mmCIF file of C-alpha atoms and ligand atoms in Angstrom:
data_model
loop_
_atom_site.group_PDB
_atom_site.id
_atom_site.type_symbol
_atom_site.label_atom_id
_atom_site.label_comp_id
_atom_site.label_asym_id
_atom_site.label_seq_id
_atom_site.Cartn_x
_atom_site.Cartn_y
_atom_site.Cartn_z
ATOM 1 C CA UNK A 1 94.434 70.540 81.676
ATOM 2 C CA UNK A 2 96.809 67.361 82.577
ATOM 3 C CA UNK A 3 96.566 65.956 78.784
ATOM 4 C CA UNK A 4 97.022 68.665 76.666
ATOM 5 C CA UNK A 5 99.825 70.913 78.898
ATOM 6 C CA UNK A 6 102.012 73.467 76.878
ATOM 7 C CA UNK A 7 105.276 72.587 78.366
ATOM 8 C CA UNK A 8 106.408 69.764 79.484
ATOM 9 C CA UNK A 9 109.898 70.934 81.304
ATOM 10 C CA UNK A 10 110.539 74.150 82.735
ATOM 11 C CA UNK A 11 112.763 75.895 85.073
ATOM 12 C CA UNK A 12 112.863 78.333 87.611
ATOM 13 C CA UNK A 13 115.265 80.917 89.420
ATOM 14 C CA UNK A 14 115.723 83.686 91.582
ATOM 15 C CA UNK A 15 117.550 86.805 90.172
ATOM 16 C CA UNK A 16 118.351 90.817 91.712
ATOM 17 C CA UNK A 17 117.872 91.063 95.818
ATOM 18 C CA UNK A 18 116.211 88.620 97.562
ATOM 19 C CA UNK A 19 113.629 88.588 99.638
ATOM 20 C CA UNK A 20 111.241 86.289 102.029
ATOM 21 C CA UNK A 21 108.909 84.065 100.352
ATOM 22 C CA UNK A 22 110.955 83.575 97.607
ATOM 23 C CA UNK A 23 111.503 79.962 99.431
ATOM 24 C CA UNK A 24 107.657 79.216 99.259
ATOM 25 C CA UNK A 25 107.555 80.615 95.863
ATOM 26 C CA UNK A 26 109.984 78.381 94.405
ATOM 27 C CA UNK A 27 108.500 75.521 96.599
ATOM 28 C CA UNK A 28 104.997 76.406 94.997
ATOM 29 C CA UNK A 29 106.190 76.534 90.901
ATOM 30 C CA UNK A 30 108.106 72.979 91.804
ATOM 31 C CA UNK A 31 104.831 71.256 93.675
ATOM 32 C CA UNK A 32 102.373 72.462 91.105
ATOM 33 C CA UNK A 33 104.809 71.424 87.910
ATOM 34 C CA UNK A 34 104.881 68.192 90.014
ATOM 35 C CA UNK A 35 101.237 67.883 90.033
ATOM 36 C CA UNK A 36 100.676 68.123 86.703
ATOM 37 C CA UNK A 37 103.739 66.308 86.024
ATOM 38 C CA UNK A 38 105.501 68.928 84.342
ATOM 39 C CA UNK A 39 109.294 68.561 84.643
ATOM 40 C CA UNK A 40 111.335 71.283 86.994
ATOM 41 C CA UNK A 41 114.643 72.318 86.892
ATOM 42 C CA UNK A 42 116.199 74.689 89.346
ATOM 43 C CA UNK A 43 118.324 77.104 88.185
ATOM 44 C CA UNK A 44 121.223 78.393 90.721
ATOM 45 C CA UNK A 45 122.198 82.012 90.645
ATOM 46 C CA UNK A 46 119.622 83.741 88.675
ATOM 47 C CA UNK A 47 120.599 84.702 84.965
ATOM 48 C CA UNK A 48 124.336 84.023 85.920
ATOM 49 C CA UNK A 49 123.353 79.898 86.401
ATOM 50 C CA UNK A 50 121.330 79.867 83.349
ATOM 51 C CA UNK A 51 124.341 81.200 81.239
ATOM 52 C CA UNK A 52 126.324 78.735 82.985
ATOM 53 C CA UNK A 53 124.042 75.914 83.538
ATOM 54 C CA UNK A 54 123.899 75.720 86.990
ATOM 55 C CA UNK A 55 120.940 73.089 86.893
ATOM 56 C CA UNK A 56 119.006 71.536 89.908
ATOM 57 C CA UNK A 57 116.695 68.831 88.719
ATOM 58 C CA UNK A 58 114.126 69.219 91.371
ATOM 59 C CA UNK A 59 110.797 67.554 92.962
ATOM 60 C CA UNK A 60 108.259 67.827 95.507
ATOM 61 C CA UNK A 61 110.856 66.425 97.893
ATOM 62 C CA UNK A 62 113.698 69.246 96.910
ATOM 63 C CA UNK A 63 111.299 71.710 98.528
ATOM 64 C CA UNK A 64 110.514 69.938 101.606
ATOM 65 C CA UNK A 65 110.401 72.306 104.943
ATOM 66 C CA UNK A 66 111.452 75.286 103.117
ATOM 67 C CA UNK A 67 108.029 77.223 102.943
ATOM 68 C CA UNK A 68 109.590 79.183 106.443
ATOM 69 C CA UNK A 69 112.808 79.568 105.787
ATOM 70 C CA UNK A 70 114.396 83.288 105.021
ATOM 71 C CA UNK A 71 116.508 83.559 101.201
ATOM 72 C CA UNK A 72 116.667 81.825 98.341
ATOM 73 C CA UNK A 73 117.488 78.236 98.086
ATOM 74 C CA UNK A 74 118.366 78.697 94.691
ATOM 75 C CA UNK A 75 120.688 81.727 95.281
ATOM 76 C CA UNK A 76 120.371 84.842 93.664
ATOM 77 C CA UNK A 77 122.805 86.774 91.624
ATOM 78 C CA UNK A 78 123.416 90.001 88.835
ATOM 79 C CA UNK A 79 124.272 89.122 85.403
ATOM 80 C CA UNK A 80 125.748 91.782 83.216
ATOM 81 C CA UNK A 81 125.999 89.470 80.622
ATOM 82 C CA UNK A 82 122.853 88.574 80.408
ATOM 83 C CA UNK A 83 121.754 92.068 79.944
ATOM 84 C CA UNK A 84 123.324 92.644 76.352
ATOM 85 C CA UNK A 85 122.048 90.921 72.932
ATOM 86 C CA UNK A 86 124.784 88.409 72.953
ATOM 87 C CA UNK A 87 123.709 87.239 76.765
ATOM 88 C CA UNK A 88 120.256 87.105 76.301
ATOM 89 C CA UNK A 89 121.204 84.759 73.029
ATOM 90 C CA UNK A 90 123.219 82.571 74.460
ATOM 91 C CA UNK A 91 120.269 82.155 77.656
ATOM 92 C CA UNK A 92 117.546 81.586 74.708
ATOM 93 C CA UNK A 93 120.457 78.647 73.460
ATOM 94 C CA UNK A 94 120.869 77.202 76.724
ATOM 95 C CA UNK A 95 117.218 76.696 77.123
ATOM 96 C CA UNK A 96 116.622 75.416 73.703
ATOM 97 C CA UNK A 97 119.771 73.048 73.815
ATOM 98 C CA UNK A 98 117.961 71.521 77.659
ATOM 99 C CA UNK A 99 114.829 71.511 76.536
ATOM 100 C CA UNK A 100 113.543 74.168 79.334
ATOM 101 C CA UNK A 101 110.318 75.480 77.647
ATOM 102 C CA UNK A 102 109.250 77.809 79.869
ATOM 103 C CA UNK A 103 110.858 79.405 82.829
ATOM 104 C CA UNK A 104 109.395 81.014 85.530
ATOM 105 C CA UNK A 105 111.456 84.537 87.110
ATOM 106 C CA UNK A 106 111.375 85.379 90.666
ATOM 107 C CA UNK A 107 112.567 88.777 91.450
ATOM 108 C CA UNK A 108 112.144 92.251 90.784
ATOM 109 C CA UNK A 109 111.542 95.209 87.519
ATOM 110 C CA UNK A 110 115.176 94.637 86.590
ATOM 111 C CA UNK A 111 114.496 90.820 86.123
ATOM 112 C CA UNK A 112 111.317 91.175 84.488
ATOM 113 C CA UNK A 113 113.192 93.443 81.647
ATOM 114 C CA UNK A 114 116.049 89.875 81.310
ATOM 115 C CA UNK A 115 112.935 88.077 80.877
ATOM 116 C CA UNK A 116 111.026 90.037 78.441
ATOM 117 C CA UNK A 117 113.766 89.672 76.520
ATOM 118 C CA UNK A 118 114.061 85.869 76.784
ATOM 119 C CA UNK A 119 110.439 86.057 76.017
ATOM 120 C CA UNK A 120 111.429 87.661 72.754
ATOM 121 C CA UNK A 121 113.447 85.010 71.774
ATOM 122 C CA UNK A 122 110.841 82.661 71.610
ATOM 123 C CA UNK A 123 111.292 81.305 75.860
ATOM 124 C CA UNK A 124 107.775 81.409 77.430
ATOM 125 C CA UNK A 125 108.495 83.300 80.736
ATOM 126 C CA UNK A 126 106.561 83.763 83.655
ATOM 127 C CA UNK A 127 107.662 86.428 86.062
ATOM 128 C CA UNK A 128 106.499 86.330 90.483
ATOM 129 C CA UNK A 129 107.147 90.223 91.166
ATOM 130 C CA UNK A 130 109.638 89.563 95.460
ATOM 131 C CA UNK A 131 111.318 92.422 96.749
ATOM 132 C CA UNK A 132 110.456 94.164 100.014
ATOM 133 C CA UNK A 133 110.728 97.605 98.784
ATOM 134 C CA UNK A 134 107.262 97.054 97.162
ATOM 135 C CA UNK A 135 108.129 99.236 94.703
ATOM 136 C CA UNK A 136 107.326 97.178 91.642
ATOM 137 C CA UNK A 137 104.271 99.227 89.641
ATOM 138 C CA UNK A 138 102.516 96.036 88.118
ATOM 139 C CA UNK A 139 101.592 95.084 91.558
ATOM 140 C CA UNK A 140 99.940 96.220 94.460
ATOM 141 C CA UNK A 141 101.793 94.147 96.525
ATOM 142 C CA UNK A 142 105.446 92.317 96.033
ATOM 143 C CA UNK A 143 106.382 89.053 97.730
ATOM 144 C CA UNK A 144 109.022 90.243 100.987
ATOM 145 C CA UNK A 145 107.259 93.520 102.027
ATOM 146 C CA UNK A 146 105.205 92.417 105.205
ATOM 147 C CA UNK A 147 107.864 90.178 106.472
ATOM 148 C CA UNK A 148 110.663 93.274 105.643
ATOM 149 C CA UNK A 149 108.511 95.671 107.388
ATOM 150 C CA UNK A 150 107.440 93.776 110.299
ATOM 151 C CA UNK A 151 111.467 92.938 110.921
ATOM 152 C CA UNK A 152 111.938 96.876 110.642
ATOM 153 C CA UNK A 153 108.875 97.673 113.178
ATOM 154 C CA UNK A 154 110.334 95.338 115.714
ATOM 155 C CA UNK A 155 114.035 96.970 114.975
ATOM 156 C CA UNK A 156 112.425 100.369 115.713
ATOM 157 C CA UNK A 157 110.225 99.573 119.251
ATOM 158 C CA UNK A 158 113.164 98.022 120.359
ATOM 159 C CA UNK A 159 114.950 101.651 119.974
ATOM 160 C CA UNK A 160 111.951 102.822 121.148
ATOM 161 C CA UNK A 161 112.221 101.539 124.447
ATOM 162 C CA UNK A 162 115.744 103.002 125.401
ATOM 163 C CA UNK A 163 115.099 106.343 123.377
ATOM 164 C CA UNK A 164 112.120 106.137 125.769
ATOM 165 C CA UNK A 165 114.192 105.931 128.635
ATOM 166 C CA UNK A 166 117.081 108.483 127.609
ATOM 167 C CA UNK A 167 114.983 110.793 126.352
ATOM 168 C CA UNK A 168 116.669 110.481 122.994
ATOM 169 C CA UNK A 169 115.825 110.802 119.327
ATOM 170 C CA UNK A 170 116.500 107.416 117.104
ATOM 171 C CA UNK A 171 116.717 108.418 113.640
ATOM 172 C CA UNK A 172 116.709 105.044 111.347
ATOM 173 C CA UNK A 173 117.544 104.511 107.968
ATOM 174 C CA UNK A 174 115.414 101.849 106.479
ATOM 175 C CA UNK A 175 116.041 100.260 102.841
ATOM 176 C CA UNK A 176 113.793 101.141 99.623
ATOM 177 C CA UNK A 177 115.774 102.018 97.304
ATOM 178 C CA UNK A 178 114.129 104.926 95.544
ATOM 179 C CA UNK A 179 110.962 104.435 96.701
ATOM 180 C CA UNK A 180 109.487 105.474 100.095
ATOM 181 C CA UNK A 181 106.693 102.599 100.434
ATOM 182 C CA UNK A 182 108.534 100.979 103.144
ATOM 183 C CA UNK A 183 109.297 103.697 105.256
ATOM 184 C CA UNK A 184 106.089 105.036 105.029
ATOM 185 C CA UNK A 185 104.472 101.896 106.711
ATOM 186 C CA UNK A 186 106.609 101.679 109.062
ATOM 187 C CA UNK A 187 106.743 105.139 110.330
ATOM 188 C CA UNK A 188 102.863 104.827 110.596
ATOM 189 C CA UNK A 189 103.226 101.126 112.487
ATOM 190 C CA UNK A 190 105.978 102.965 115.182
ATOM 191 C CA UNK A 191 104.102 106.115 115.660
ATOM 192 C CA UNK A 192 107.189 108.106 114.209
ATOM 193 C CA UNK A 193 108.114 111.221 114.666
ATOM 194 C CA UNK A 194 108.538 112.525 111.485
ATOM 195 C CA UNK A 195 109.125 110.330 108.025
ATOM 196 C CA UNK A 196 111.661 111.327 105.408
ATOM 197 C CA UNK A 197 110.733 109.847 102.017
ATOM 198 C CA UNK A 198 112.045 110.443 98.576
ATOM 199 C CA UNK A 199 109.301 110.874 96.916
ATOM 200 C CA UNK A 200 108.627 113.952 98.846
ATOM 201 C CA UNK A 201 110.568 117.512 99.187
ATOM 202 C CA UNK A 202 111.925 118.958 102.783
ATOM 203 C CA UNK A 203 112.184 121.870 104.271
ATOM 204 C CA UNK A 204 114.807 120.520 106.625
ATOM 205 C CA UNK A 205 113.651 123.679 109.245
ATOM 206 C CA UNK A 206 110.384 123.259 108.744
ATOM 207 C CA UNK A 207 109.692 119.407 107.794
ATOM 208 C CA UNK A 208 112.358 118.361 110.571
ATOM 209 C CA UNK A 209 113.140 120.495 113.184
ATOM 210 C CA UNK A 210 110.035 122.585 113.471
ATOM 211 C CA UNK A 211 107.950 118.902 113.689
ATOM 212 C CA UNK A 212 109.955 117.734 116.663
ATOM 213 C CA UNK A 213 110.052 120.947 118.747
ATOM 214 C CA UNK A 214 106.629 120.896 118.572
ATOM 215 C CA UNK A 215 106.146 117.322 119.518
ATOM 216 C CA UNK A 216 108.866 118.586 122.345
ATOM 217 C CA UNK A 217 106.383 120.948 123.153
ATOM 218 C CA UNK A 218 103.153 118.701 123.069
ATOM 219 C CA UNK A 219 105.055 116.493 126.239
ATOM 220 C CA UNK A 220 106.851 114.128 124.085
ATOM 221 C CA UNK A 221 110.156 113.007 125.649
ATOM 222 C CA UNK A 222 111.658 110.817 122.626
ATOM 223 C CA UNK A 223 111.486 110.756 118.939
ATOM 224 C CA UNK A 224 111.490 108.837 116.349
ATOM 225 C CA UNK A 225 112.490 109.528 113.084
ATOM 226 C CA UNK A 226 112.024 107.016 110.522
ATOM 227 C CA UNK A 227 114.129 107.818 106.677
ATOM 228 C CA UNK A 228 114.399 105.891 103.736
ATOM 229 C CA UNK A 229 117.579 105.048 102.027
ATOM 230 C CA UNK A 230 116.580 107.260 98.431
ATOM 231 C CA UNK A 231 116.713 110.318 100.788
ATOM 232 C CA UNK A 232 120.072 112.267 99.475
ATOM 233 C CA UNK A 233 121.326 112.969 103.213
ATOM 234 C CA UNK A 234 123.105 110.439 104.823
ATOM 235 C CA UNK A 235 121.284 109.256 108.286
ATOM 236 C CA UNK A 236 124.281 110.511 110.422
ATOM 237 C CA UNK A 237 124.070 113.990 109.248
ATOM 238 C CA UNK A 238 120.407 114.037 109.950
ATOM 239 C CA UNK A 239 121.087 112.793 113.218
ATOM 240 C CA UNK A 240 123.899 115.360 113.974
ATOM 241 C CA UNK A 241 121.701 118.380 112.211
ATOM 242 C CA UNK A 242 118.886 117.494 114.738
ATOM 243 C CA UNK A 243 120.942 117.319 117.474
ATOM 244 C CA UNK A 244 122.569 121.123 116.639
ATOM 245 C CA UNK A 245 119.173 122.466 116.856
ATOM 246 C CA UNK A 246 117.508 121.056 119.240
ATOM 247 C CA UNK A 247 120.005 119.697 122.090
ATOM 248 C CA UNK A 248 118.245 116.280 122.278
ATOM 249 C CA UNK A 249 120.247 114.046 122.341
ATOM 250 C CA UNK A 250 120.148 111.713 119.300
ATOM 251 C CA UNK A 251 121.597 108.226 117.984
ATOM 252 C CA UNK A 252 121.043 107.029 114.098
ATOM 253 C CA UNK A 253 120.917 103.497 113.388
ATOM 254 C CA UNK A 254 121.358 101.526 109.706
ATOM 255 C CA UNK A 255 119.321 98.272 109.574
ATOM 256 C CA UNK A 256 120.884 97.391 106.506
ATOM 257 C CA UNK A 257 120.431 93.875 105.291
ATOM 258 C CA UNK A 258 118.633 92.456 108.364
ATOM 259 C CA UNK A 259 115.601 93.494 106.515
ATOM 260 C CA UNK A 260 115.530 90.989 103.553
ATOM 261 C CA UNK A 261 116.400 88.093 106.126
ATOM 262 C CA UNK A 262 113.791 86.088 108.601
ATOM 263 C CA UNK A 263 111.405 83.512 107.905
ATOM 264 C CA UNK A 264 108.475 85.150 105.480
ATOM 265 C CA UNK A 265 105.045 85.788 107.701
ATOM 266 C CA UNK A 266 101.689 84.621 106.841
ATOM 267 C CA UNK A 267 100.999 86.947 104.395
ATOM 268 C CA UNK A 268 104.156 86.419 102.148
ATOM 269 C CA UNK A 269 103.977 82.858 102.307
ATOM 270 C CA UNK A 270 100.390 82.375 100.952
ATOM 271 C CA UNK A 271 100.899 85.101 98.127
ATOM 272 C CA UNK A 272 104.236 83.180 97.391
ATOM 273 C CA UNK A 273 102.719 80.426 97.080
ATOM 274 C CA UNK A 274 99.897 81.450 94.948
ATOM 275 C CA UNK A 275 101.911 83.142 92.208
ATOM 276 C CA UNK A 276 104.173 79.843 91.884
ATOM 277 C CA UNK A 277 101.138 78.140 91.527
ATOM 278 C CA UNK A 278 99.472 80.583 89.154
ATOM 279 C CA UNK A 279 102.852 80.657 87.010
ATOM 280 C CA UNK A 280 103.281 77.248 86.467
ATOM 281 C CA UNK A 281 99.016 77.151 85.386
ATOM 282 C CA UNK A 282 99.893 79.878 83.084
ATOM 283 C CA UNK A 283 103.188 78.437 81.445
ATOM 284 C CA UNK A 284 100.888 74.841 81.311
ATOM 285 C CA UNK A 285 98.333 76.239 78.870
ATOM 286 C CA UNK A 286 100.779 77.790 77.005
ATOM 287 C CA UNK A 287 100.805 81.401 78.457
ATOM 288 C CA UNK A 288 104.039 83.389 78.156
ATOM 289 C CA UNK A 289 105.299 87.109 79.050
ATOM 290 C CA UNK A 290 103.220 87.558 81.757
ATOM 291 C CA UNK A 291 103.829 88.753 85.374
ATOM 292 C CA UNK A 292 101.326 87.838 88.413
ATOM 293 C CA UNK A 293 100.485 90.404 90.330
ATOM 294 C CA UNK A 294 98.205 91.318 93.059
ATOM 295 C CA UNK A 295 95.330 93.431 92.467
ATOM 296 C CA UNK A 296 94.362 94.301 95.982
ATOM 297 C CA UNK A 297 93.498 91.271 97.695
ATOM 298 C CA UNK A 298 92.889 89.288 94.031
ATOM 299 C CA UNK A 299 95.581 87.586 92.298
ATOM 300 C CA UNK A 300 95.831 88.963 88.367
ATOM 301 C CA UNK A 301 98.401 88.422 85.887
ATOM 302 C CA UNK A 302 99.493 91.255 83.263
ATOM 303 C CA UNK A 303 101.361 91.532 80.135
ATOM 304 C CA UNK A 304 104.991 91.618 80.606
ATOM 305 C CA UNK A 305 105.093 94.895 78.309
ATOM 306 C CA UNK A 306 102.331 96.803 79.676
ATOM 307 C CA UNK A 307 103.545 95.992 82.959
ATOM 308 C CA UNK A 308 107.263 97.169 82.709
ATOM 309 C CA UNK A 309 105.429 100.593 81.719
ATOM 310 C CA UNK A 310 103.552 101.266 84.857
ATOM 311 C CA UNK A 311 104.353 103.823 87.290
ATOM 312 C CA UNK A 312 103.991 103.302 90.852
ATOM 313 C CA UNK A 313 102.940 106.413 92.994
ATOM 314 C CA UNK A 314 103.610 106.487 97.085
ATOM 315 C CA UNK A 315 99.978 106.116 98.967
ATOM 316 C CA UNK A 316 98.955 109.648 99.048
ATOM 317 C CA UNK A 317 96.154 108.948 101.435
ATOM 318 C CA UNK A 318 98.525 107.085 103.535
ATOM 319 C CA UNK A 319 101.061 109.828 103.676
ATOM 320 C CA UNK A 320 97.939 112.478 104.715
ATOM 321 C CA UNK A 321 97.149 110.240 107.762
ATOM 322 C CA UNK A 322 100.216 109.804 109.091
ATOM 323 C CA UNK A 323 100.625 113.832 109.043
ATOM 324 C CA UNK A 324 97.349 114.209 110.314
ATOM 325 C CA UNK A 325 98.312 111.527 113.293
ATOM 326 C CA UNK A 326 101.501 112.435 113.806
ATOM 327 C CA UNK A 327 101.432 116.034 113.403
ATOM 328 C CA UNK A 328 97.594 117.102 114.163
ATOM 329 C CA UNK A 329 97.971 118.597 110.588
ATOM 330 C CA UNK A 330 94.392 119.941 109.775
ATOM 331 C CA UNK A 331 95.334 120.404 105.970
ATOM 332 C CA UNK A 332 96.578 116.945 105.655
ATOM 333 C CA UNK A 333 93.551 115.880 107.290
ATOM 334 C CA UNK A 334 90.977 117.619 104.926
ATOM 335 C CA UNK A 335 93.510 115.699 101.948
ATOM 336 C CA UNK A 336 95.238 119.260 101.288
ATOM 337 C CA UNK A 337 98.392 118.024 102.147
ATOM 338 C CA UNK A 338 101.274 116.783 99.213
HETATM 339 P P1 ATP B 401 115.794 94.125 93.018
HETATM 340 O O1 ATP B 401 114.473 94.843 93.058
HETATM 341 O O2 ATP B 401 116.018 93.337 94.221
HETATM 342 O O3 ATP B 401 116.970 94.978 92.654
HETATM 343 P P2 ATP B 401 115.797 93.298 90.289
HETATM 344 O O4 ATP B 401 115.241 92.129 89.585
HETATM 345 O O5 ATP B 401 115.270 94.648 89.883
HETATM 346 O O6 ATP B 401 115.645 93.037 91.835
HETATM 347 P P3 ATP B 401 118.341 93.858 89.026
HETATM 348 O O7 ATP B 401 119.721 93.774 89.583
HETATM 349 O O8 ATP B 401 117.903 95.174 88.504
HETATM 350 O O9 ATP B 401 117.383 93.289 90.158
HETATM 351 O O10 ATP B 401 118.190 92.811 87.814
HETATM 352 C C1 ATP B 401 118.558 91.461 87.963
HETATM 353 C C2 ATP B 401 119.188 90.975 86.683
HETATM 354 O O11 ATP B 401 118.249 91.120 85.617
HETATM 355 C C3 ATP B 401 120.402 91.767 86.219
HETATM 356 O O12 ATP B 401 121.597 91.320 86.810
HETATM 357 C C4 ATP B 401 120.396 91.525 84.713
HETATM 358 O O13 ATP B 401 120.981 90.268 84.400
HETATM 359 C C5 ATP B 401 118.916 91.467 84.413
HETATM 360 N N1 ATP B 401 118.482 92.793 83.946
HETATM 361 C C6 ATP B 401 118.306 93.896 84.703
HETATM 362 N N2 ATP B 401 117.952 94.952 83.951
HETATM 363 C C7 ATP B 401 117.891 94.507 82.690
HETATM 364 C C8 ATP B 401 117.585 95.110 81.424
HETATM 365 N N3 ATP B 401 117.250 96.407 81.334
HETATM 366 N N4 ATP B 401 117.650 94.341 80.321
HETATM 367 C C9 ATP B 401 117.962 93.028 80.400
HETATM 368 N N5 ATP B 401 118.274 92.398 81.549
HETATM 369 C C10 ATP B 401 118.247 93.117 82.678
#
């Protein structure tokens, strides 16, 4: 491949919210460009450094020690700008006028569509799919979710423990935007009590209230209940509703951003670091508008168009065993349930 590479300098950045392992994804496109002696430039806050060349020359010893660390050592940033005709123009420009012949994108949907339409303008782009609300549809799996949701489950058995104690009920809001994928796993991983998710209708009487007076009446002492941010009731009024009508006690808690900081785990450093690597391959023979993805355990890479048009659906069989665990729920068990 070395002697007859497609690029010969590219760039990378990190763009939208970020999320762990975008470190060792970074550190990944910059080790393999330096392998095959491709030229790397880092590009400081996302789409907003590009317009305003915010430019990092960087080599295997920029990314020394950073394969743990939480964030983005690039920074990460929203550019309206960018988004219109005249933004994405100007981008194509600064690329052209720095020689930067392909760039690879780290973030999420939002940044994919800002590099589809770099990709348009004749910029080969590469796009690593990081957030931890692992809600992007390309992929079964987005760089930031295990390390998000293992910060979350050791949030919640921390509540655990005094709710334990008190006798209380913890209701948490975690983050997902509109997607439930995150709450979902982590209501499983903390045994909650019940798990609100938007991609789901409730019955507040029946899908709430009803579910904790009969885990009330089953022996339990404390609850848990576990919501995602896309749910349209805010966490305090759940917390107060449940209180009303059932006199336990409860206390709601917002994790907020603690969840897209920490150190990435195993698992988000080694896919990290395999879609940098697989990006950079991709942009050297001459690849462009594609996003890397994992299929399951494989690592794939996908048209940037066809991608953009999936649809992600929740885990259906997920959702039916946490009823049938949580709830005894025959139906849900037999794969009646919604
Ligand atoms: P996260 O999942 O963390 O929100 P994201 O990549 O989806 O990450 P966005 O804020 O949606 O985050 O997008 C990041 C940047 O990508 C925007 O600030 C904008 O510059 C660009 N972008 C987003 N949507 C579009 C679009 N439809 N067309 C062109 N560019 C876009």
């Amino acid at each position: 491949m070395a002697n007859d590479l497609a690029v010969k300098r590219i760039g990378v950045l990190t763009s939208g919210g970020d999320a762990p392992g975008m470190n060792a994804a970074i550190r990944a496109v910059v080790k393999t460009a330096a392998c095959l002696r491709i030229e790397c430039i880092g590009i400081r806050h996302g789409y907003t450094g590009l317009l305003n060349g915010h430019f990092l020359p960087m080599d295997e010893k920029s990314v020394k020690g950073i394969i743990g660390r939480g964030g983005t050592m690039l920074y990460t940033a929203r550019s309206e700008e960018f988004a219109t005709d005249e933004g994405v123009e100007r981008a194509a420009d600064v690329c052209r006028r720095n020689n930067i012949e392909g760039l690879v994108v780290i973030g999420g949907d939002g940044s994919f569509r800002g590099a589809r339409n770099l990709h348009s303008k004749g910029v080969k782009v590469i796009g690593i799919p990081c957030t931890i609300d692992n809600d992007i549809a390309c992929t079964t799996y987005s760089v930031g979710y295990d390390t998000a949701c293992n910060t979350v489950v050791e949030a919640v058995d921390k509540l655990n423990d005094t709710m334990q104690s008190h006798e209380r009920c913890s209701v948490v809001e975690v983050m997902g935007r509109h997607a439930g994928h995150l709450a979902l796993n982590v209501g499983i991983a903390t045994g909650a009590t019940v798990i609100m998710i938007p991609e789901r209708n409730y019955d507040f009487e029946n899908d709430v209230i009803e579910r904790i007076r009969r885990a009330r009446l089953s022996g339990r002492t404390n609850f848990n209940v576990i919501v995602a941010e896309g749910i349209d009731m805010p966490v305090h009024e759940i917390s107060s509703r449940i209180r009303e009508a059932t006199g336990i006690e409860t206390r709601h808690t917002q994790l907020g951003h603690v969840q897209r900081g920490g150190g990435p785990q195993v698992r988000d450093r080694v896919v990290a670091s395999g879609m940098g690597y697989m990006a950079v391959r991709l942009l050297a023979e001459g690849e462009s508008g594609r996003i890397v993805a994992m299929n399951g355990d494989i690592l794939v890479h996908l048209d940037i168009d066809e991608a953009l048009d999936m649809t992600k659906d929740l885990n259906n069989e997920a959702y039916n065993m946490f009823k049938a665990l949580a709830f005894l729920d025959k139906e849900a068990f037999c794969g009646a349930g919604d």
